[in-house]
């Protein structure tokens, strides 16, 4: 009998992360990966790229570099 195929991890915008420099304290939020993030001014954190782009557009973080996970 065929065994069910395990879902392979796809590299989509949801599974790509980026390093960001935090420009101000932010309230805890849930990222696209369902993890909670609390960002503090001056820290460098790795967060989902989707969230990073939204925070960057709002002037809350500065994008540093992309990280494939």
Coordinates of N, CA and C in Angstrom, one line a residue:
X1 N 0.8 -1.2 0.0 CA 0.0 0.0 0.0 C 0.9 1.3 0.0
X2 N 0.3 2.3 -0.6 CA 1.0 3.6 -0.6 C 1.0 4.2 0.7
X3 N 2.1 4.7 1.1 CA 2.1 5.5 2.4 C 1.8 7.0 2.0
X4 N 1.1 7.6 2.9 CA 0.8 9.0 2.6 C 2.1 9.9 2.5
X5 N 2.1 10.7 1.6 CA 3.3 11.6 1.4 C 3.3 12.7 2.4
X6 N 4.4 12.9 3.0 CA 4.6 13.9 4.0 C 4.7 15.3 3.2
X7 N 3.9 16.2 3.7 CA 3.9 17.5 3.0 C 5.3 18.1 3.1
X8 N 5.8 18.5 1.9 CA 7.2 19.1 1.8 C 7.1 20.6 2.2
X9 N 8.1 21.0 2.8 CA 8.1 22.5 3.1 C 8.4 23.3 1.8
X10 N 7.5 24.1 1.5 CA 7.6 25.0 0.3 C 8.3 26.3 0.7
X11 N 9.2 26.8 -0.2 CA 9.8 28.1 0.1 C 8.8 29.1 -0.6
X12 N 8.1 29.8 0.3 CA 7.2 30.8 -0.2 C 7.5 32.0 0.6
X13 N 6.8 33.1 0.3 CA 7.1 34.3 1.1 C 6.8 34.1 2.6
X14 N 5.9 33.1 2.9 CA 5.6 32.9 4.3 C 6.7 32.2 5.0
X15 N 7.6 31.5 4.3 CA 8.7 30.7 5.0 C 10.0 31.4 4.9
X16 N 10.1 32.6 4.3 CA 11.3 33.4 4.2 C 11.3 34.4 5.4
X17 N 12.5 34.5 5.9 CA 12.7 35.4 7.0 C 13.7 36.5 6.7
X18 N 13.7 37.6 7.4 CA 14.6 38.7 7.1 C 15.1 39.2 8.5
X19 N 16.3 39.6 8.5 CA 16.9 40.3 9.7 C 16.5 41.8 9.6
X20 N 16.0 42.3 10.7 CA 15.6 43.7 10.8 C 16.2 44.4 12.0
X21 N 16.5 45.7 11.8 CA 16.9 46.5 12.9 C 15.7 47.3 13.4
X22 N 15.4 47.1 14.7 CA 14.2 47.7 15.3 C 14.4 49.1 15.6
X23 N 13.5 50.0 15.2 CA 13.7 51.5 15.3 C 12.9 52.0 16.5
X24 N 12.0 51.3 17.0 CA 11.2 51.7 18.2 C 10.6 50.5 18.9
X25 N 10.3 50.6 20.2 CA 9.6 49.5 20.9 C 8.3 49.3 20.2
X26 N 8.0 48.0 20.0 CA 6.7 47.6 19.4 C 5.9 46.6 20.3
X27 N 4.6 46.7 20.3 CA 3.8 45.7 21.1 C 4.0 44.3 20.5
X28 N 3.8 43.3 21.3 CA 4.0 41.9 20.8 C 2.9 41.7 19.7
X29 N 3.4 41.0 18.7 CA 2.5 40.7 17.6 C 2.7 39.2 17.1
X30 N 1.8 38.7 16.5 CA 1.9 37.3 16.0 C 2.3 37.4 14.5
X31 N 3.4 36.7 14.2 CA 4.0 36.8 12.8 C 3.2 35.8 11.9
X32 N 3.6 35.8 10.6 CA 3.0 34.9 9.6 C 3.3 33.5 9.9
X33 N 4.3 33.2 10.8 CA 4.6 31.8 11.1 C 3.9 31.4 12.4
X34 N 3.0 32.2 12.9 CA 2.2 32.0 14.1 C 3.0 32.0 15.4
X35 N 4.2 32.6 15.3 CA 5.0 32.8 16.5 C 4.8 34.3 17.0
X36 N 4.9 34.5 18.3 CA 4.8 35.8 18.8 C 6.2 36.5 18.9
X37 N 6.2 37.8 18.5 CA 7.4 38.6 18.5 C 7.2 39.8 19.3
X38 N 8.2 40.2 20.1 CA 8.2 41.4 20.8 C 9.5 42.1 20.4
X39 N 9.4 43.2 19.7 CA 10.6 43.9 19.2 C 10.9 45.2 20.0
X40 N 12.1 45.3 20.4 CA 12.6 46.4 21.2 C 13.5 47.3 20.4
X41 N 13.5 48.6 20.7 CA 14.3 49.6 20.0 C 15.8 49.2 20.1
X42 N 16.5 49.2 19.0 CA 17.9 49.0 18.9 C 18.3 47.5 18.7
X43 N 17.3 46.6 18.9 CA 17.6 45.2 18.7 C 17.6 44.8 17.2
X44 N 18.3 43.7 16.9 CA 18.3 43.1 15.6 C 17.6 41.8 15.7
X45 N 16.5 41.6 15.0 CA 15.7 40.4 15.1 C 15.5 39.7 13.7
X46 N 15.2 38.4 13.7 CA 14.8 37.8 12.4 C 13.3 37.5 12.5
X47 N 12.6 38.0 11.6 CA 11.1 37.9 11.6 C 10.7 37.5 10.1
X48 N 9.5 37.0 10.0 CA 9.0 36.7 8.6 C 9.0 37.9 7.7
X49 N 9.4 37.7 6.5 CA 9.6 38.8 5.5 C 8.3 39.6 5.3
X50 N 7.2 38.9 5.3 CA 5.9 39.6 5.1 C 5.7 40.7 6.2
X51 N 5.9 40.3 7.5 CA 5.8 41.2 8.6 C 6.8 42.3 8.5
X52 N 8.0 41.9 8.1 CA 9.1 42.9 8.1 C 8.8 44.0 7.0
X53 N 8.2 43.6 5.9 CA 7.9 44.6 4.9 C 6.9 45.6 5.4
X54 N 5.8 45.0 6.1 CA 4.8 45.9 6.6 C 5.4 46.9 7.7
X55 N 6.2 46.4 8.6 CA 6.8 47.2 9.6 C 7.8 48.2 9.0
X56 N 8.5 47.8 8.0 CA 9.4 48.7 7.3 C 8.6 49.9 6.6
X57 N 7.5 49.5 5.9 CA 6.7 50.5 5.3 C 6.2 51.5 6.3
X58 N 5.9 51.1 7.5 CA 5.4 51.9 8.5 C 6.5 52.7 9.3
X59 N 7.8 52.4 8.9 CA 8.9 53.1 9.5 C 9.3 52.6 10.9
X60 N 8.9 51.4 11.2 CA 9.2 50.8 12.5 C 10.5 50.0 12.6
X61 N 10.9 49.4 11.5 CA 12.1 48.6 11.4 C 12.9 49.0 10.1
X62 N 14.2 48.6 10.1 CA 15.0 48.8 8.9 C 15.4 47.4 8.5
X63 N 15.2 47.1 7.2 CA 15.5 45.7 6.7 C 17.0 45.6 6.6
X64 N 17.6 44.5 7.1 CA 19.0 44.2 7.1 C 19.4 43.2 6.0
X65 N 19.0 42.0 6.2 CA 19.3 41.0 5.1 C 18.3 39.8 5.2
X66 N 18.1 39.2 4.0 CA 17.2 38.1 3.9 C 17.8 36.8 4.4
X67 N 17.0 36.0 5.0 CA 17.5 34.7 5.6 C 16.6 33.6 5.1
X68 N 17.1 32.6 4.4 CA 16.2 31.5 3.9 C 16.2 30.5 5.1
X69 N 15.0 30.0 5.4 CA 14.8 29.0 6.4 C 14.3 27.7 5.8

